[in-house]
């Protein structure tokens, strides 16, 4: 692995720690320290200050690191254009994905993609949908996979809808929730998920069930419900592999419609035109045809 000076500086600025940076760059700490000294000597300025807690960027260092980031990004764009011109499916596919989809859905799609296009490197970052949106705006990902309704002005491709279920080991009917003493387990989200559930309950039952627990992640919420701690409202994608003793009750509205949650793929036209991204979209379409 050949690490350029620009990559070295960007990594140090991100980690602000010599040991962690050396591990990421596959260098020894003495080698990293020596290369940094050489770079600072060439620029004739101090880029980082060493402290007991780690590294600090100097004002001059901030300007140099910003320059390094621009150079790296420009080089990436040129490389992608060259790859697009020859039509060969290779390079790096950068995906930003909502955590729940990355846990339950994306691995199955990527498995097929890697088997078909083994020369493409995969980069995946996960987070809340608002974070995915910003990642695309920043140019750090080719495509984003988000949950719920998102305001996106470029290309947006609907992927699938998840039915929402009340999940519990004891409750077998929606009507029993308001009479039950079992705790309602929720998970934090930056989307309108809470509001969707609240609106549903107000329309159909006039009040919300008693809330007892709020988890920091949906997987924690899922495990709590699967182990009988209480009931949760979960999207269908999280119920893959659920045991038979788990009751899964769809949230049916008075109109007879089942409450659903949308999942969409978003991106910019120029990114979606790249060979590796187009190939990924083709694999996604094939997967959706056979599984939905």
CSV table of C-alpha atoms in Angstrom, one decimal:
chain,number,residue,atom,x,y,z
A,1,UNK,CA,0.0,0.0,0.0
A,2,UNK,CA,1.5,3.4,-1.1
A,3,UNK,CA,0.3,6.2,1.2
A,4,UNK,CA,0.7,9.7,-0.4
A,5,UNK,CA,1.5,12.7,1.7
A,6,UNK,CA,-2.0,14.0,1.2
A,7,UNK,CA,-3.6,10.8,2.5
A,8,UNK,CA,-1.3,10.7,5.5
A,9,UNK,CA,-2.2,14.3,6.4
A,10,UNK,CA,-5.9,13.7,6.0
A,11,UNK,CA,-5.8,10.5,8.1
A,12,UNK,CA,-3.9,12.3,10.9
A,13,UNK,CA,-6.4,15.2,10.8
A,14,UNK,CA,-9.3,12.8,11.1
A,15,UNK,CA,-7.8,10.7,14.0
A,16,UNK,CA,-5.7,13.3,15.8
A,17,UNK,CA,-3.8,10.3,17.2
A,18,UNK,CA,-0.4,8.9,16.0
A,19,UNK,CA,-1.1,5.3,17.1
A,20,UNK,CA,-4.5,5.1,15.4
A,21,UNK,CA,-3.3,6.8,12.3
A,22,UNK,CA,-0.3,4.5,12.0
A,23,UNK,CA,-2.6,1.5,12.3
A,24,UNK,CA,-4.9,2.8,9.6
A,25,UNK,CA,-2.1,3.6,7.3
A,26,UNK,CA,-0.2,0.3,7.9
A,27,UNK,CA,2.9,2.2,9.1
A,28,UNK,CA,4.9,2.0,12.2
A,29,UNK,CA,4.7,5.0,14.5
A,30,UNK,CA,8.3,6.0,14.1
A,31,UNK,CA,7.9,5.8,10.3
A,32,UNK,CA,4.8,7.9,10.4
A,33,UNK,CA,6.5,10.4,12.7
A,34,UNK,CA,9.4,10.7,10.3
A,35,UNK,CA,7.2,11.2,7.3
A,36,UNK,CA,5.3,13.9,9.1
A,37,UNK,CA,8.5,15.7,10.0
A,38,UNK,CA,9.6,15.6,6.4
A,39,UNK,CA,6.3,17.0,5.2
A,40,UNK,CA,6.4,19.8,7.8
A,41,UNK,CA,9.9,20.6,6.8
A,42,UNK,CA,8.9,20.8,3.1
A,43,UNK,CA,6.0,23.2,4.0
A,44,UNK,CA,8.3,25.1,6.4
A,45,UNK,CA,5.6,25.2,9.1
A,46,UNK,CA,4.2,23.1,11.9
A,47,UNK,CA,1.1,21.3,10.8
A,48,UNK,CA,0.3,19.4,14.0
A,49,UNK,CA,1.1,20.1,17.7
A,50,UNK,CA,1.6,17.1,20.0
A,51,UNK,CA,-0.1,17.1,23.3
A,52,UNK,CA,-0.7,14.5,26.1
A,53,UNK,CA,-4.2,13.9,24.7
A,54,UNK,CA,-3.1,13.6,21.1
A,55,UNK,CA,-2.6,15.9,18.1
A,56,UNK,CA,-3.9,19.4,17.5
A,57,UNK,CA,-4.1,21.0,14.0
A,58,UNK,CA,-2.4,24.4,13.7
A,59,UNK,CA,-4.2,27.1,11.7
A,60,UNK,CA,-1.6,26.6,9.0
A,61,UNK,CA,-2.2,22.9,9.3
A,62,UNK,CA,-5.9,23.3,8.7
A,63,UNK,CA,-5.3,25.1,5.4
A,64,UNK,CA,-2.8,22.4,4.3
A,65,UNK,CA,-5.2,19.6,5.2
A,66,UNK,CA,-8.1,21.3,3.4
A,67,UNK,CA,-5.8,21.5,0.3
A,68,UNK,CA,-4.9,17.8,0.7
A,69,UNK,CA,-8.6,16.8,0.8
A,70,UNK,CA,-9.3,18.8,-2.4
A,71,UNK,CA,-6.4,17.1,-4.2
A,72,UNK,CA,-7.6,13.6,-3.1
A,73,UNK,CA,-11.2,14.4,-4.1
A,74,UNK,CA,-10.1,15.7,-7.5
A,75,UNK,CA,-7.9,12.7,-8.2
A,76,UNK,CA,-10.9,10.4,-7.3
A,77,UNK,CA,-13.2,12.3,-9.7
A,78,UNK,CA,-10.6,12.0,-12.5
A,79,UNK,CA,-10.1,8.3,-11.9
A,80,UNK,CA,-13.9,7.7,-11.9
A,81,UNK,CA,-14.2,9.5,-15.3
A,82,UNK,CA,-11.4,7.4,-16.8
A,83,UNK,CA,-13.1,4.2,-15.5
A,84,UNK,CA,-16.5,5.4,-16.9
A,85,UNK,CA,-15.0,6.0,-20.3
A,86,UNK,CA,-13.6,2.5,-20.8
A,87,UNK,CA,-16.8,0.9,-19.4
A,88,UNK,CA,-15.1,-1.6,-17.2
A,89,UNK,CA,-16.8,-2.3,-13.9
A,90,UNK,CA,-14.1,-1.7,-11.3
A,91,UNK,CA,-13.1,1.1,-8.9
A,92,UNK,CA,-14.9,1.8,-5.6
A,93,UNK,CA,-18.6,1.7,-4.9
A,94,UNK,CA,-19.4,4.1,-2.0
A,95,UNK,CA,-22.7,3.5,-0.3
A,96,UNK,CA,-24.3,5.5,2.5
A,97,UNK,CA,-27.1,3.5,4.1
A,98,UNK,CA,-29.7,3.8,6.8
A,99,UNK,CA,-28.5,1.6,9.7
A,100,UNK,CA,-31.6,-0.7,9.7
A,101,UNK,CA,-31.3,-1.4,6.0
A,102,UNK,CA,-27.6,-1.9,6.3
A,103,UNK,CA,-28.2,-4.6,9.0
A,104,UNK,CA,-31.0,-6.5,7.4
A,105,UNK,CA,-31.2,-5.9,3.6
A,106,UNK,CA,-28.0,-4.5,2.1
A,107,UNK,CA,-25.7,-7.5,2.9
A,108,UNK,CA,-27.9,-9.8,0.8
A,109,UNK,CA,-27.7,-7.4,-2.1
A,110,UNK,CA,-23.9,-6.8,-1.8
A,111,UNK,CA,-23.3,-10.6,-1.7
A,112,UNK,CA,-24.8,-10.9,-5.2
A,113,UNK,CA,-22.9,-7.8,-6.3
A,114,UNK,CA,-19.5,-9.0,-5.1
A,115,UNK,CA,-20.0,-12.4,-6.7
A,116,UNK,CA,-20.8,-10.7,-10.0
A,117,UNK,CA,-18.2,-7.9,-9.9
A,118,UNK,CA,-15.3,-9.1,-7.7
A,119,UNK,CA,-13.0,-6.2,-8.9
A,120,UNK,CA,-15.1,-3.5,-7.4
A,121,UNK,CA,-14.2,-2.3,-3.9
A,122,UNK,CA,-17.1,-1.6,-1.5
A,123,UNK,CA,-17.2,1.2,0.9
A,124,UNK,CA,-20.3,1.5,3.2
A,125,UNK,CA,-21.1,4.1,5.9
A,126,UNK,CA,-24.2,3.8,8.0
A,127,UNK,CA,-26.3,6.3,10.0
A,128,UNK,CA,-29.6,8.0,10.2
A,129,UNK,CA,-31.3,9.1,7.0
A,130,UNK,CA,-30.5,12.8,7.6
A,131,UNK,CA,-26.8,11.8,7.9
A,132,UNK,CA,-27.1,9.8,4.7
A,133,UNK,CA,-28.5,12.9,2.9
A,134,UNK,CA,-25.6,15.1,4.1
A,135,UNK,CA,-23.1,12.4,3.0
A,136,UNK,CA,-24.3,12.6,-0.5
A,137,UNK,CA,-24.3,16.4,-0.5
A,138,UNK,CA,-20.7,16.3,0.7
A,139,UNK,CA,-19.8,14.0,-2.1
A,140,UNK,CA,-18.6,11.2,0.2
A,141,UNK,CA,-20.9,8.6,-1.3
A,142,UNK,CA,-22.2,7.6,-4.8
A,143,UNK,CA,-25.6,6.5,-3.6
A,144,UNK,CA,-27.7,6.8,-0.4
A,145,UNK,CA,-30.3,4.4,0.9
A,146,UNK,CA,-32.8,6.2,3.2
A,147,UNK,CA,-36.0,5.6,5.1
A,148,UNK,CA,-39.2,7.5,5.1
A,149,UNK,CA,-40.0,10.6,3.1
A,150,UNK,CA,-37.0,12.6,2.2
A,151,UNK,CA,-36.7,15.9,0.4
A,152,UNK,CA,-34.2,15.1,-2.4
A,153,UNK,CA,-34.1,17.2,-5.6
A,154,UNK,CA,-32.1,14.8,-7.8
A,155,UNK,CA,-32.7,11.2,-8.6
A,156,UNK,CA,-34.8,9.2,-6.1
A,157,UNK,CA,-35.6,5.5,-6.8
A,158,UNK,CA,-38.2,3.7,-4.6
A,159,UNK,CA,-36.9,0.4,-3.4
A,160,UNK,CA,-39.4,-1.3,-1.2
A,161,UNK,CA,-42.1,-0.8,1.4
A,162,UNK,CA,-42.0,-2.3,4.9
A,163,UNK,CA,-45.2,-3.2,6.6
A,164,UNK,CA,-45.1,-2.2,10.3
A,165,UNK,CA,-45.9,-4.9,12.9
A,166,UNK,CA,-46.6,-4.9,16.6
A,167,UNK,CA,-44.2,-7.6,17.8
A,168,UNK,CA,-44.6,-9.4,21.1
A,169,UNK,CA,-44.4,-12.8,22.7
A,170,UNK,CA,-47.7,-12.4,24.6
A,171,UNK,CA,-50.0,-9.9,22.9
A,172,UNK,CA,-52.0,-11.4,20.0
A,173,UNK,CA,-54.4,-8.5,19.1
A,174,UNK,CA,-53.8,-4.8,18.7
A,175,UNK,CA,-56.8,-4.1,20.9
A,176,UNK,CA,-55.1,-5.8,23.8
A,177,UNK,CA,-52.3,-3.3,24.0
A,178,UNK,CA,-54.2,-0.6,25.8
A,179,UNK,CA,-55.2,-3.1,28.5
A,180,UNK,CA,-51.8,-4.6,28.8
A,181,UNK,CA,-49.2,-3.8,31.4
A,182,UNK,CA,-46.4,-4.9,29.2
A,183,UNK,CA,-43.9,-2.1,28.4
A,184,UNK,CA,-43.8,-0.4,25.0
A,185,UNK,CA,-40.2,-0.6,23.7
A,186,UNK,CA,-39.2,2.1,21.2
A,187,UNK,CA,-36.0,3.1,19.5
A,188,UNK,CA,-34.5,6.5,18.8
A,189,UNK,CA,-34.8,7.8,15.2
A,190,UNK,CA,-34.2,11.2,13.5
A,191,UNK,CA,-37.0,10.5,11.0
A,192,UNK,CA,-40.7,11.0,11.4
A,193,UNK,CA,-41.1,7.4,12.6
A,194,UNK,CA,-42.3,8.4,16.0
A,195,UNK,CA,-44.9,10.7,14.5
A,196,UNK,CA,-46.1,8.0,12.1
A,197,UNK,CA,-46.8,5.7,15.0
A,198,UNK,CA,-48.3,8.4,17.2
A,199,UNK,CA,-50.7,9.5,14.4
A,200,UNK,CA,-51.7,5.9,13.8
A,201,UNK,CA,-52.5,5.3,17.4
A,202,UNK,CA,-54.5,8.5,17.8
A,203,UNK,CA,-56.5,7.8,14.7
A,204,UNK,CA,-57.4,4.2,15.7
A,205,UNK,CA,-57.3,4.1,19.6
A,206,UNK,CA,-57.4,7.7,20.7
A,207,UNK,CA,-54.3,7.5,22.9
A,208,UNK,CA,-50.8,6.1,22.9
A,209,UNK,CA,-49.8,2.9,24.7
A,210,UNK,CA,-47.8,3.4,27.9
A,211,UNK,CA,-44.1,3.9,27.0
A,212,UNK,CA,-41.6,2.4,29.3
A,213,UNK,CA,-38.3,2.0,27.4
A,214,UNK,CA,-36.4,3.9,24.7
A,215,UNK,CA,-33.5,2.1,23.1
A,216,UNK,CA,-30.6,3.8,21.3
A,217,UNK,CA,-30.7,1.4,18.4
A,218,UNK,CA,-33.4,-0.6,16.6
A,219,UNK,CA,-31.4,-3.8,17.0
A,220,UNK,CA,-31.5,-3.4,20.8
A,221,UNK,CA,-35.3,-2.8,20.6
A,222,UNK,CA,-35.7,-5.9,18.4
A,223,UNK,CA,-33.8,-8.1,20.8
A,224,UNK,CA,-35.8,-6.8,23.8
A,225,UNK,CA,-39.1,-7.7,22.0
A,226,UNK,CA,-37.8,-11.1,20.8
A,227,UNK,CA,-36.8,-12.0,24.3
A,228,UNK,CA,-40.1,-11.2,25.8
A,229,UNK,CA,-39.2,-8.0,27.7
A,230,UNK,CA,-42.1,-6.1,26.1
A,231,UNK,CA,-43.7,-5.2,22.8
A,232,UNK,CA,-42.3,-3.1,20.0
A,233,UNK,CA,-43.5,-1.7,16.6
A,234,UNK,CA,-41.0,-2.9,14.0
A,235,UNK,CA,-40.7,-2.8,10.2
A,236,UNK,CA,-41.0,-6.0,8.3
A,237,UNK,CA,-37.3,-6.0,7.3
A,238,UNK,CA,-36.3,-6.5,10.9
A,239,UNK,CA,-38.4,-9.6,11.3
A,240,UNK,CA,-36.3,-11.8,8.9
A,241,UNK,CA,-35.4,-14.9,10.9
A,242,UNK,CA,-37.8,-14.3,13.7
A,243,UNK,CA,-38.8,-17.4,15.7
A,244,UNK,CA,-42.3,-18.9,15.4
A,245,UNK,CA,-43.2,-17.9,19.0
A,246,UNK,CA,-43.1,-14.2,18.2
A,247,UNK,CA,-46.5,-12.7,17.4
A,248,UNK,CA,-46.3,-10.3,14.4
A,249,UNK,CA,-49.5,-8.2,14.2
A,250,UNK,CA,-49.7,-5.8,11.2
A,251,UNK,CA,-50.8,-2.2,12.0
A,252,UNK,CA,-54.0,-2.1,10.1
A,253,UNK,CA,-55.7,1.3,9.7
A,254,UNK,CA,-59.5,1.8,10.0
A,255,UNK,CA,-59.5,2.0,6.2
A,256,UNK,CA,-58.1,-1.5,6.0
A,257,UNK,CA,-54.7,-0.4,4.8
A,258,UNK,CA,-51.5,-1.7,6.5
A,259,UNK,CA,-49.1,1.0,7.7
A,260,UNK,CA,-45.9,0.9,5.7
A,261,UNK,CA,-42.5,2.5,5.7
A,262,UNK,CA,-40.7,3.5,2.5
A,263,UNK,CA,-37.1,2.8,1.6
A,264,UNK,CA,-35.6,4.7,-1.3
A,265,UNK,CA,-32.3,5.0,-3.1
A,266,UNK,CA,-31.1,8.6,-3.8
A,267,UNK,CA,-28.2,10.0,-5.7
A,268,UNK,CA,-26.9,12.5,-8.2
A,269,UNK,CA,-27.2,11.8,-12.0
A,270,UNK,CA,-23.4,12.0,-12.5
A,271,UNK,CA,-22.7,9.5,-9.8
A,272,UNK,CA,-25.4,7.1,-11.0
A,273,UNK,CA,-23.8,7.1,-14.5
A,274,UNK,CA,-20.6,5.5,-13.2
A,275,UNK,CA,-20.2,1.8,-14.3
A,276,UNK,CA,-19.9,0.4,-10.8
A,277,UNK,CA,-23.0,2.3,-9.7
A,278,UNK,CA,-25.0,1.3,-12.7
A,279,UNK,CA,-24.0,-2.3,-12.1
A,280,UNK,CA,-25.1,-2.0,-8.4
A,281,UNK,CA,-28.5,-0.6,-9.5
A,282,UNK,CA,-28.9,-3.6,-11.9
A,283,UNK,CA,-28.2,-6.0,-9.0
A,284,UNK,CA,-30.7,-4.2,-6.8
A,285,UNK,CA,-33.4,-4.4,-9.5
A,286,UNK,CA,-32.8,-8.2,-9.9
A,287,UNK,CA,-32.9,-8.7,-6.1
A,288,UNK,CA,-36.1,-6.8,-5.8
A,289,UNK,CA,-37.7,-8.8,-8.6
A,290,UNK,CA,-37.1,-12.1,-6.8
A,291,UNK,CA,-37.7,-11.0,-3.2
A,292,UNK,CA,-40.6,-8.4,-3.4
